[in-house]
């Protein structure tokens, strides 16, 4: 991963400190604003993270273009992102299904989040608040300010793992920890390999856009479905998600191969196909 001109001031331990500050702010100031002002509070929370990210860069006296490397992506990279977006959604579905098996009570949390986002809101406002703002503000603080402290680390895999866990913790959700951690790892991989925050912002936006659009048009049916799901075996729910997301490994290999050509190869394709078949069979058995 590319280092800064002043990398010595960006120490890895400070990434853990900053993540702790971010989570603390989300739990206190963010929680207060969202409880008091609803969706307006959510907007203010996102803007708070953006301001914090810029402030951290300024305190380190590092050029913003280094902390937030915004570049025009190549056409093949854009295609790769559009392929990874549905793959990320499938991965999230399977991860949430697994969370429901491990923590059956997590369904109440999912229902509460849906009610908060989709009650009395237009699609345009939901897209702005739940797709555009997080893609910019959360990427600025997570893959911008926090990740910058880890640039001196030699092993990319360790950086990706740490940032994945950070992103899972950041969402303060038992039900969504695994899904957001996996998404965070994928977003971090993009920045680590390409040093381009535009790619992670675009994927983050598309992932949230797909989710909120489905949730919006499902409307009250989504809440009914969530309630009905409580009467269905969580293993059967997981099985259904495995079937729906069985193409996820293939899409991951395809998308990452377009973004980073070094990730091409017959072996990766064979492994992906094998995993897809495994997910399909597991889903059939569970259902």
Rosetta silent file (secondary structure, phi, psi, omega in degrees, C-alpha in Angstrom):
SEQUENCE: XXXXXXXXXXXXXXXXXXXXXXXXXXXXXXXXXXXXXXXXXXXXXXXXXXXXXXXXXXXXXXXXXXXXXXXXXXXXXXXXXXXXXXXXXXXXXXXXXXXXXXXXXXXXXXXXXXXXXXXXXXXXXXXXXXXXXXXXXXXXXXXXXXXXXXXXXXXXXXXXXXXXXXXXXXXXXXXXXXXXXXXXXXXXXXXXXXXXXXXXXXXXXXXXXXXXXXXXXXXXXXXXXXXXXXXXXXXXXXXXXXXXXXXXXXXXXXXXXXXXXXXXXXXXXXXXXXXXXXXXXXXXXXX
SCORE:     score description
SCORE:     0.000 S_00000001
   1 L     0.000  140.614 -178.233    0.000    0.000    0.000 S_00000001
   2 L   -63.619  138.844  177.746    1.262    3.492   -0.858 S_00000001
   3 L   -98.662  164.047  178.888    2.788    5.463    2.015 S_00000001
   4 L   -86.164  166.334  173.523    2.501    9.179    2.718 S_00000001
   5 L   -68.847  -26.145  177.375    5.242   11.770    2.453 S_00000001
   6 L  -121.374   51.615 -174.452    4.794   12.197    6.237 S_00000001
   7 H   -66.319  -25.985 -175.670    3.916    8.605    7.122 S_00000001
   8 H   -62.145  -24.159  179.321    5.869    8.675   10.407 S_00000001
   9 H   -83.437  -12.580 -179.664    3.148   10.785   12.036 S_00000001
  10 L  -100.554   87.579 -177.144    0.475    8.243   11.068 S_00000001
  11 L   -88.171  142.079 -179.170    1.079    5.438   13.576 S_00000001
  12 H   -56.055  -37.482 -177.656   -0.950    2.178   13.418 S_00000001
  13 H   -64.153  -25.728  178.922   -1.968    2.383   17.085 S_00000001
  14 H   -69.868  -22.135  176.423   -3.657    5.698   16.361 S_00000001
  15 H   -64.353  -41.286  178.852   -6.043    3.878   14.003 S_00000001
  16 H   -67.791  -38.460  177.718   -7.431    1.948   16.972 S_00000001
  17 H   -64.105  -45.825 -178.892   -7.674    5.155   19.001 S_00000001
  18 H   -65.773  -39.498  176.922   -9.490    6.982   16.199 S_00000001
  19 H   -61.725  -39.920  176.953  -11.877    4.061   15.656 S_00000001
  20 H   -62.734  -40.224  177.504  -12.670    4.146   19.366 S_00000001
  21 H   -64.228  -43.395 -179.577  -13.372    7.877   19.154 S_00000001
  22 H   -61.706  -47.660  179.725  -15.603    7.361   16.109 S_00000001
  23 H   -64.123  -39.647  177.899  -17.620    4.596   17.777 S_00000001
  24 H   -62.316  -42.574  177.582  -17.871    6.670   20.948 S_00000001
  25 H   -65.233  -39.465  179.095  -19.182    9.664   18.995 S_00000001
  26 H   -63.834  -40.889 -176.832  -21.647    7.459   17.137 S_00000001
  27 H   -72.947  -32.924 -176.268  -22.928    5.966   20.383 S_00000001
  28 H   -98.355  -77.163 -177.364  -23.206    9.315   22.214 S_00000001
  29 H   -61.920  -45.210  179.502  -23.538   12.375   19.964 S_00000001
  30 H   -63.799  -43.923  178.830  -24.862   10.377   17.012 S_00000001
  31 H   -62.184  -40.418  179.329  -27.329    8.473   19.156 S_00000001
  32 H   -64.792  -47.583 -177.490  -28.579   11.687   20.744 S_00000001
  33 H   -64.171  -39.923 -178.984  -29.035   13.487   17.411 S_00000001
  34 H   -71.525  -36.525  178.365  -30.816   10.548   15.788 S_00000001
  35 H   -69.589  -34.219 -176.353  -33.112   10.012   18.779 S_00000001
  36 H   -85.177  -40.703 -173.109  -33.969   13.719   18.958 S_00000001
  37 H  -118.263    6.373  175.962  -34.156   14.683   15.280 S_00000001
  38 L    62.600 -127.721 -176.162  -34.630   11.378   13.454 S_00000001
  39 H   -64.987  -32.431  175.263  -33.370   11.398    9.870 S_00000001
  40 H   -62.604  -38.551  176.174  -32.004   14.933   10.261 S_00000001
  41 H   -64.242  -34.816  177.548  -29.926   13.610   13.135 S_00000001
  42 H   -65.986  -40.760  176.620  -28.644   10.840   10.880 S_00000001
  43 H   -61.010  -46.153 -179.798  -27.541   13.448    8.321 S_00000001
  44 H   -63.611  -35.069  177.649  -25.752   15.428   11.040 S_00000001
  45 H   -63.320  -45.765  179.124  -24.055   12.250   12.254 S_00000001
  46 H   -62.472  -44.237  179.967  -22.665   11.525    8.791 S_00000001
  47 H   -65.419  -30.800  176.031  -21.459   15.117    8.372 S_00000001
  48 H   -61.794  -41.727  179.327  -19.814   14.886   11.797 S_00000001
  49 H   -67.585  -38.309  177.822  -17.699   11.974   10.558 S_00000001
  50 H   -63.304  -44.316  178.842  -16.726   13.860    7.404 S_00000001
  51 H   -63.110  -40.417  179.106  -15.645   16.871    9.457 S_00000001
  52 H   -63.889  -41.975  179.938  -13.666   14.622   11.816 S_00000001
  53 H   -61.019  -44.824  179.441  -11.885   12.938    8.889 S_00000001
  54 H   -66.436  -39.350  179.540  -10.820   16.287    7.432 S_00000001
  55 H   -62.631  -41.020  179.087   -9.768   17.545   10.868 S_00000001
  56 H   -62.366  -44.101  178.732   -7.544   14.485   11.398 S_00000001
  57 H   -61.653  -41.094 -179.910   -5.827   15.050    8.042 S_00000001
  58 H   -67.784  -38.875  178.529   -5.254   18.712    8.888 S_00000001
  59 H   -62.845  -34.161  178.750   -3.855   17.863   12.331 S_00000001
  60 L   -82.917   -4.357 -179.635   -1.329   15.551   10.662 S_00000001
  61 L    53.752   42.631  178.700   -0.475   18.307    8.168 S_00000001
  62 L  -110.535  135.472  179.532   -0.856   15.836    5.328 S_00000001
  63 L   -53.335  136.454 -178.713   -2.269   16.928    1.942 S_00000001
  64 H   -59.340  -32.257 -178.469   -5.944   16.016    1.637 S_00000001
  65 H   -68.024  -18.940  175.331   -5.292   14.410   -1.762 S_00000001
  66 H   -84.999  -42.391 -179.593   -3.061   11.846   -0.021 S_00000001
  67 H   -71.363  -36.551  179.941   -5.472   11.046    2.805 S_00000001
  68 L  -121.604   77.433 -176.039   -8.449   11.023    0.436 S_00000001
  69 L   -71.303   92.504 -179.733   -7.052    9.794   -2.919 S_00000001
  70 L   -95.636  115.876 -179.334   -9.857   10.694   -5.330 S_00000001
  71 L  -133.269  155.663  175.766   -9.077    9.576   -8.887 S_00000001
  72 L   -75.250  119.286 -178.483  -11.090    8.945  -12.036 S_00000001
  73 L   -72.188  154.913  176.435  -11.472    5.137  -12.258 S_00000001
  74 L   -74.079  155.765  179.825  -10.718    3.217  -15.432 S_00000001
  75 H   -54.961  -42.681 -179.400  -13.676    1.825  -17.430 S_00000001
  76 H   -66.631  -31.036  177.090  -12.808   -1.771  -16.528 S_00000001
  77 H   -68.811  -38.854  177.259  -12.653   -0.806  -12.858 S_00000001
  78 H   -63.419  -42.272  177.835  -16.133    0.722  -13.075 S_00000001
  79 H   -61.766  -42.309  178.471  -17.446   -2.466  -14.680 S_00000001
  80 H   -60.329  -40.269  178.581  -15.807   -4.456  -11.905 S_00000001
  81 H   -63.916  -41.944 -179.971  -17.513   -2.313   -9.260 S_00000001
  82 H   -67.863  -24.012  174.852  -20.923   -2.826  -10.884 S_00000001
  83 H   -80.339  -37.701 -179.507  -20.296   -6.583  -10.788 S_00000001
  84 H   -70.279  -25.815 -177.787  -19.129   -6.492   -7.167 S_00000001
  85 H   -59.169  -53.299  176.819  -22.223   -4.554   -6.041 S_00000001
  86 H   -66.108  -30.667  177.248  -24.696   -7.470   -6.396 S_00000001
  87 H   -63.450  -41.094  178.068  -22.000   -9.813   -5.085 S_00000001
  88 H   -63.964  -38.716  178.136  -21.742   -7.662   -1.967 S_00000001
  89 H   -64.818  -43.247  178.155  -25.509   -7.721   -1.519 S_00000001
  90 H   -62.002  -42.196  178.819  -25.570  -11.522   -1.822 S_00000001
  91 H   -61.804  -41.318  178.985  -22.731  -11.780    0.687 S_00000001
  92 H   -64.163  -40.200  178.780  -24.641   -9.539    3.104 S_00000001
  93 H   -59.622  -48.466 -178.371  -27.776  -11.667    2.748 S_00000001
  94 H   -64.443  -41.456 -179.848  -25.915  -14.857    3.596 S_00000001
  95 H   -64.460  -40.743  177.770  -24.090  -13.183    6.490 S_00000001
  96 H   -66.436  -38.796  175.932  -27.351  -11.834    7.936 S_00000001
  97 H   -59.425  -42.069  177.801  -28.901  -15.293    7.554 S_00000001
  98 H   -65.303  -38.428  179.056  -26.003  -16.744    9.539 S_00000001
  99 H   -64.115  -36.548  179.151  -26.449  -14.031   12.192 S_00000001
 100 H   -67.899  -30.318  176.209  -30.128  -14.941   12.557 S_00000001
 101 H   -69.442  -44.043 -177.486  -29.122  -18.553   13.185 S_00000001
 102 H   -76.439  -35.215 -177.514  -26.610  -17.535   15.852 S_00000001
 103 L  -131.476   82.552 -176.362  -28.724  -14.714   17.334 S_00000001
 104 L   -55.564  -31.380 -179.186  -32.452  -15.366   16.711 S_00000001
 105 L   -72.091   -6.223 -177.774  -33.447  -12.150   18.488 S_00000001
 106 H   -66.894  -17.583  179.859  -31.582  -10.097   15.880 S_00000001
 107 H   -61.251  -34.332  177.709  -34.731  -10.010   13.716 S_00000001
 108 H   -61.466  -37.259  179.214  -36.188   -7.336   16.030 S_00000001
 109 H   -66.012  -40.926  178.904  -33.167   -5.166   15.275 S_00000001
 110 H   -62.908  -43.151  178.919  -33.679   -5.591   11.522 S_00000001
 111 H   -62.874  -41.398 -179.428  -37.346   -4.602   11.869 S_00000001
 112 H   -63.854  -40.975  178.650  -36.437   -1.524   13.916 S_00000001
 113 H   -64.618  -42.363  179.238  -33.923   -0.333   11.335 S_00000001
 114 H   -62.618  -42.258  179.801  -36.432   -0.783    8.505 S_00000001
 115 H   -63.756  -39.561 -178.956  -39.070    1.174   10.414 S_00000001
 116 H   -66.396  -40.707 -175.016  -36.611    4.014   11.105 S_00000001
 117 H   -78.944  -42.262 -166.287  -35.485    4.337    7.478 S_00000001
 118 H  -101.487   -1.068 -179.484  -38.649    3.789    5.480 S_00000001
 119 L   -82.969  121.159  174.005  -41.420    5.433    7.514 S_00000001
 120 L    58.701   37.325  178.321  -42.727    8.659    5.918 S_00000001
 121 L  -125.790  142.190  175.119  -39.669    9.183    3.695 S_00000001
 122 L   -79.445  158.544 -179.979  -39.454    9.704   -0.062 S_00000001
 123 H   -60.546  -40.043 -178.765  -37.142    7.484   -2.099 S_00000001
 124 H   -61.578  -43.314 -179.811  -34.977   10.482   -3.016 S_00000001
 125 H   -68.396  -36.599  178.734  -34.432   11.462    0.618 S_00000001
 126 H   -66.431  -42.119  178.743  -33.668    7.864    1.598 S_00000001
 127 H   -62.231  -42.149  179.051  -31.117    7.541   -1.222 S_00000001
 128 H   -63.262  -47.475 -173.172  -29.468   10.790   -0.126 S_00000001
 129 H   -78.173  -39.635 -172.332  -29.381    9.887    3.562 S_00000001
 130 H  -103.394   -6.630 -179.471  -28.731    6.132    3.409 S_00000001
 131 H  -123.678  -54.059 -175.840  -26.711    5.771    0.187 S_00000001
 132 H   -72.317  -52.209 -177.734  -24.964    8.975   -0.904 S_00000001
 133 H   -60.661  -47.303  177.752  -23.978   10.424    2.484 S_00000001
 134 H   -61.037  -37.525 -179.311  -22.587    7.152    3.926 S_00000001
 135 H   -61.994  -33.456 -179.649  -20.630    6.511    0.723 S_00000001
 136 H   -88.900  -54.293 -171.859  -18.888    9.863    1.107 S_00000001
 137 H   -72.834  -45.177 -179.129  -18.726   10.472    4.852 S_00000001
 138 H   -70.291  -35.348  176.275  -18.135    6.930    6.126 S_00000001
 139 H   -68.170  -35.681  179.037  -15.526    6.239    3.460 S_00000001
 140 H   -62.143  -42.607 -178.381  -13.768    9.492    4.351 S_00000001
 141 H   -81.317  -38.688 -175.850  -13.426    8.499    8.006 S_00000001
 142 H   -81.916  -63.535 -178.151  -12.936    4.737    7.560 S_00000001
 143 H   -83.175   -7.205  175.982  -10.965    4.247    4.324 S_00000001
 144 H   -97.850  -81.758 -173.301   -9.572    7.793    4.521 S_00000001
 145 H   -67.274  -47.719 -176.250   -8.511    8.922    7.987 S_00000001
 146 H   -70.302  -48.461 -179.330   -8.459    5.595    9.856 S_00000001
 147 H   -60.152  -31.212 -178.685   -6.911    3.489    7.075 S_00000001
 148 H   -59.378  -30.194  178.919   -4.187    6.115    6.590 S_00000001
 149 L   -70.382  -18.032 -176.153   -2.735    5.189    9.982 S_00000001
 150 L   -99.772    2.058 -175.154   -2.209    1.602    8.781 S_00000001
 151 L   -63.379  -23.761 -179.698   -0.357    2.435    5.547 S_00000001
 152 L   -78.560  -11.872  179.484    3.018    1.678    7.145 S_00000001
 153 L   -71.876  141.016 -172.518    1.995   -1.940    7.806 S_00000001
 154 L   -83.051  -30.979 -174.567    3.592   -4.391    5.394 S_00000001
 155 L   -96.330  113.710  179.864    0.883   -7.048    5.136 S_00000001
 156 H   -61.386  -36.635 -178.798   -2.158   -5.977    3.127 S_00000001
 157 H   -60.937  -38.157  178.851   -4.173   -8.908    4.473 S_00000001
 158 H   -66.683  -41.418  178.219   -3.738   -7.679    8.041 S_00000001
 159 H   -61.209  -45.630 -178.653   -4.858   -4.171    7.070 S_00000001
 160 H   -63.195  -41.436  179.121   -7.937   -5.551    5.302 S_00000001
 161 H   -63.708  -47.213 -179.385   -8.822   -7.745    8.292 S_00000001
 162 H   -60.473  -47.257 -177.571   -8.468   -4.893   10.791 S_00000001
 163 H   -67.954  -31.344  175.766  -10.526   -2.485    8.704 S_00000001
 164 H   -64.025  -46.249  178.132  -13.199   -5.126    8.146 S_00000001
 165 H   -63.186  -42.297  177.857  -13.582   -5.648   11.888 S_00000001
 166 H   -56.627  -45.386 -176.575  -13.593   -1.878   12.419 S_00000001
 167 H   -68.016  -34.349  175.954  -16.415   -1.426    9.912 S_00000001
 168 H   -65.557  -44.187  178.510  -18.437   -4.201   11.544 S_00000001
 169 H   -65.417  -38.263 -176.924  -18.036   -2.614   14.978 S_00000001
 170 H   -55.576  -31.431 -176.426  -18.801    0.828   13.547 S_00000001
 171 L   -84.677   -3.561  173.826  -22.395   -0.189   12.708 S_00000001
 172 L    48.870   44.673 -175.572  -23.180   -1.151   16.331 S_00000001
 173 L  -140.264  121.294  176.348  -25.325   -4.062   15.174 S_00000001
 174 L   -65.945  -43.368 -176.969  -25.153   -7.706   16.169 S_00000001
 175 L   -64.562  -34.540 -174.170  -27.347   -8.727   13.237 S_00000001
 176 L  -106.611    6.815 -177.089  -25.270   -6.831   10.695 S_00000001
 177 H   -58.670  -52.111 -176.231  -21.777   -7.199   12.179 S_00000001
 178 H   -64.043  -43.309 -177.916  -20.663  -10.019    9.895 S_00000001
 179 H   -65.867  -42.489 -179.825  -22.217   -8.524    6.760 S_00000001
 180 H   -73.501  -31.035  176.499  -20.780   -5.045    7.365 S_00000001
 181 H   -65.754  -42.315  178.037  -17.391   -6.477    8.345 S_00000001
 182 H   -65.686  -41.502  176.812  -17.207   -8.395    5.061 S_00000001
 183 H   -63.056  -42.722  178.566  -18.284   -5.303    3.127 S_00000001
 184 H   -60.855  -38.395  177.671  -15.682   -3.251    4.988 S_00000001
 185 H   -64.717  -42.278  179.608  -12.987   -5.761    4.058 S_00000001
 186 H   -66.051  -42.831  178.099  -13.975   -5.596    0.384 S_00000001
 187 H   -62.806  -39.858  178.718  -14.038   -1.789    0.406 S_00000001
 188 H   -66.528  -39.461  177.774  -10.621   -1.737    2.071 S_00000001
 189 H   -55.666  -41.475 -179.903   -9.240   -4.172   -0.527 S_00000001
 190 H   -60.703  -45.485 -177.621  -10.179   -1.679   -3.240 S_00000001
 191 H   -73.076  -38.840  179.455   -8.297    1.178   -1.579 S_00000001
 192 H   -63.022  -43.490 -175.782   -5.312   -0.959   -0.592 S_00000001
 193 H   -81.023  -34.543 -173.854   -4.857   -2.348   -4.098 S_00000001
 194 H  -113.302   -8.244 -178.178   -5.753    0.712   -6.186 S_00000001
 195 L    48.677   47.165 -177.415   -5.179    3.636   -3.766 S_00000001
 196 L  -139.688  106.156 -178.289   -8.393    5.180   -5.055 S_00000001
 197 H   -69.057  -20.074  178.549  -11.130    6.194   -2.632 S_00000001
 198 H   -60.130  -38.491 -178.031  -13.487    6.754   -5.560 S_00000001
 199 H   -65.704  -45.031 -179.703  -13.795    2.989   -6.050 S_00000001
 200 H   -69.026  -35.595  176.598  -14.776    2.272   -2.440 S_00000001
 201 H   -63.652  -43.023 -179.214  -17.201    5.209   -2.452 S_00000001
 202 H   -64.847  -44.615  179.638  -18.849    3.946   -5.636 S_00000001
 203 H   -66.589  -41.685  178.219  -19.199    0.386   -4.331 S_00000001
 204 H   -59.794  -44.302  179.215  -20.469    1.623   -0.953 S_00000001
 205 H   -62.363  -48.328 -177.974  -23.034    3.797   -2.738 S_00000001
 206 H   -64.077  -40.709  179.219  -24.237    1.008   -5.045 S_00000001
 207 H   -60.219  -47.803  179.900  -24.467   -1.498   -2.179 S_00000001
 208 H   -70.372  -35.699 -179.888  -26.607    0.858   -0.101 S_00000001
 209 H   -61.629  -45.741  179.188  -28.607    2.025   -3.128 S_00000001
 210 H   -61.362  -44.839 -177.502  -29.669   -1.515   -3.987 S_00000001
 211 H   -63.888  -47.645 -176.165  -30.596   -2.239   -0.365 S_00000001
 212 H   -72.401  -30.774  177.919  -32.620    0.928    0.243 S_00000001
 213 H   -67.119  -44.797  176.873  -34.390    0.707   -3.125 S_00000001
 214 H   -61.560  -44.955 -179.844  -35.501   -2.856   -2.416 S_00000001
 215 H   -63.274  -39.099 -178.400  -36.546   -1.848    1.100 S_00000001
 216 H   -66.659  -49.028 -176.614  -38.462    1.198   -0.110 S_00000001
 217 H   -74.225  -22.351  173.400  -40.488   -0.568   -2.793 S_00000001
 218 H   -68.992  -31.635  176.070  -41.136   -3.517   -0.497 S_00000001
 219 L    57.024 -137.507 -179.005  -42.758   -0.946    1.822 S_00000001
 220 H   -66.756  -20.641  177.949  -44.904   -2.360    4.566 S_00000001
 221 H   -62.946  -29.756  178.378  -44.580   -5.742    2.953 S_00000001
 222 H   -66.129  -39.174  179.697  -41.003   -5.810    4.147 S_00000001
 223 H   -68.856  -39.797  177.621  -42.152   -5.374    7.732 S_00000001
 224 H   -62.644  -42.621 -179.578  -44.786   -8.082    7.317 S_00000001
 225 H   -64.114  -39.105  179.405  -42.174  -10.339    5.762 S_00000001
 226 H   -65.900  -40.166  178.553  -39.769   -9.678    8.584 S_00000001
 227 H   -66.781  -40.384  179.377  -42.431  -10.464   11.141 S_00000001
 228 H   -66.397  -30.579 -178.094  -43.448  -13.618    9.324 S_00000001
 229 H   -63.571  -23.263 -179.984  -39.820  -14.664    9.133 S_00000001
 230 L   -67.561  -22.685 -179.892  -39.809  -14.998   12.917 S_00000001
 231 L   -89.309   -5.932 -179.794  -42.173  -17.967   12.573 S_00000001
 232 L  -100.676  145.819  178.160  -39.877  -19.665   10.043 S_00000001
 233 L   -56.959  132.474  179.487  -36.816  -21.664   11.038 S_00000001
 234 H   -62.566  -28.382  176.644  -33.714  -19.466   10.918 S_00000001
 235 H   -67.277  -36.672  177.864  -31.908  -22.345    9.198 S_00000001
 236 H   -69.284  -35.793  175.607  -34.489  -22.286    6.411 S_00000001
 237 H   -62.940  -46.054  177.672  -34.017  -18.530    6.063 S_00000001
 238 H   -59.713  -41.159  178.522  -30.261  -19.071    5.800 S_00000001
 239 H   -61.019  -42.221  178.167  -30.878  -21.790    3.223 S_00000001
 240 H   -62.496  -41.585  179.674  -32.988  -19.449    1.118 S_00000001
 241 H   -66.948  -35.703  177.751  -30.279  -16.793    1.264 S_00000001
 242 H   -63.612  -39.973  178.505  -27.635  -19.342    0.254 S_00000001
 243 H   -66.765  -47.061 -179.269  -29.670  -20.249   -2.829 S_00000001
 244 H   -64.517  -30.473 -176.865  -30.293  -16.605   -3.743 S_00000001
 245 L  -105.220   18.895 -174.358  -26.629  -15.749   -3.214 S_00000001
 246 L   -65.348  -23.121  179.658  -25.020  -18.829   -4.727 S_00000001
 247 L   -83.862   -1.968 -176.694  -23.463  -16.816   -7.589 S_00000001
 248 H   -54.676  -48.039  179.896  -21.662  -14.530   -5.149 S_00000001
 249 H   -60.271  -39.753  179.676  -18.233  -16.276   -5.348 S_00000001
 250 H   -64.557  -43.726  179.499  -18.284  -16.204   -9.159 S_00000001
 251 H   -65.647  -35.955  178.045  -19.191  -12.509   -9.213 S_00000001
 252 H   -63.014  -46.054  179.491  -16.452  -11.739   -6.684 S_00000001
 253 H   -65.346  -41.451  179.607  -13.783  -13.406   -8.813 S_00000001
 254 H   -63.014  -50.229 -177.540  -15.111  -11.755  -11.959 S_00000001
 255 H   -65.683  -46.889 -179.848  -15.300   -8.275  -10.431 S_00000001
 256 H   -66.103  -31.739  177.929  -11.961   -8.371   -8.600 S_00000001
 257 H   -66.338  -33.932  177.262  -10.295   -9.750  -11.727 S_00000001
 258 H   -72.157  -37.417 -178.402  -11.434   -6.743  -13.732 S_00000001
 259 H   -76.533  -41.801  179.632  -10.233   -4.307  -11.078 S_00000001
 260 L  -127.345   94.771 -175.021   -6.941   -6.071  -10.361 S_00000001
 261 H   -53.956  -25.363  179.519   -5.846   -8.203  -13.380 S_00000001
 262 H   -65.011  -14.525 -179.421   -3.339  -10.096  -11.220 S_00000001
 263 H   -90.572   11.889  175.807   -6.308  -11.796   -9.585 S_00000001
 264 L   -83.753  163.399  177.486   -7.220  -13.633  -12.763 S_00000001
 265 L   148.007  146.611 -178.822   -6.571  -17.349  -13.223 S_00000001
 266 H   -62.187  -36.295 -177.843   -8.287  -20.676  -13.810 S_00000001
 267 H   -60.827  -42.553  179.519   -7.640  -21.786  -10.233 S_00000001
 268 H   -64.258  -40.061  179.130   -9.621  -18.843   -8.818 S_00000001
 269 H   -65.389  -41.204  179.904  -12.494  -19.548  -11.196 S_00000001
 270 H   -64.585  -41.970  177.965  -12.573  -23.236  -10.264 S_00000001
 271 H   -63.615  -42.572 -179.735  -12.600  -22.385   -6.558 S_00000001
 272 H   -63.087  -44.305  179.047  -15.370  -19.828   -7.118 S_00000001
 273 H   -63.289  -41.595  177.994  -17.495  -22.278   -9.092 S_00000001
 274 H   -61.629  -42.260  178.240  -16.971  -24.913   -6.411 S_00000001
 275 H   -65.539  -38.064  178.798  -18.039  -22.471   -3.684 S_00000001
 276 H   -63.936  -44.038  177.516  -21.111  -21.470   -5.697 S_00000001
 277 H   -63.058  -40.777  178.622  -22.143  -25.093   -6.093 S_00000001
 278 H   -61.826  -42.447  177.498  -21.515  -25.623   -2.383 S_00000001
 279 H   -63.471  -41.662  179.947  -23.745  -22.676   -1.452 S_00000001
 280 H   -63.499  -46.336 -179.834  -26.497  -23.920   -3.743 S_00000001
 281 H   -65.534  -41.616  178.487  -26.392  -27.453   -2.318 S_00000001
 282 H   -61.894  -41.395  178.547  -26.222  -26.162    1.264 S_00000001
 283 H   -62.243  -43.737  179.506  -29.218  -23.947    0.599 S_00000001
 284 H   -62.227  -41.638 -179.471  -31.231  -26.819   -0.848 S_00000001
 285 H   -66.661  -39.169 -177.711  -30.405  -29.012    2.150 S_00000001
 286 H   -73.220  -35.170  179.845  -31.319  -26.299    4.677 S_00000001
 287 L   -73.689    0.000    0.000  -34.583  -25.381    2.988 S_00000001
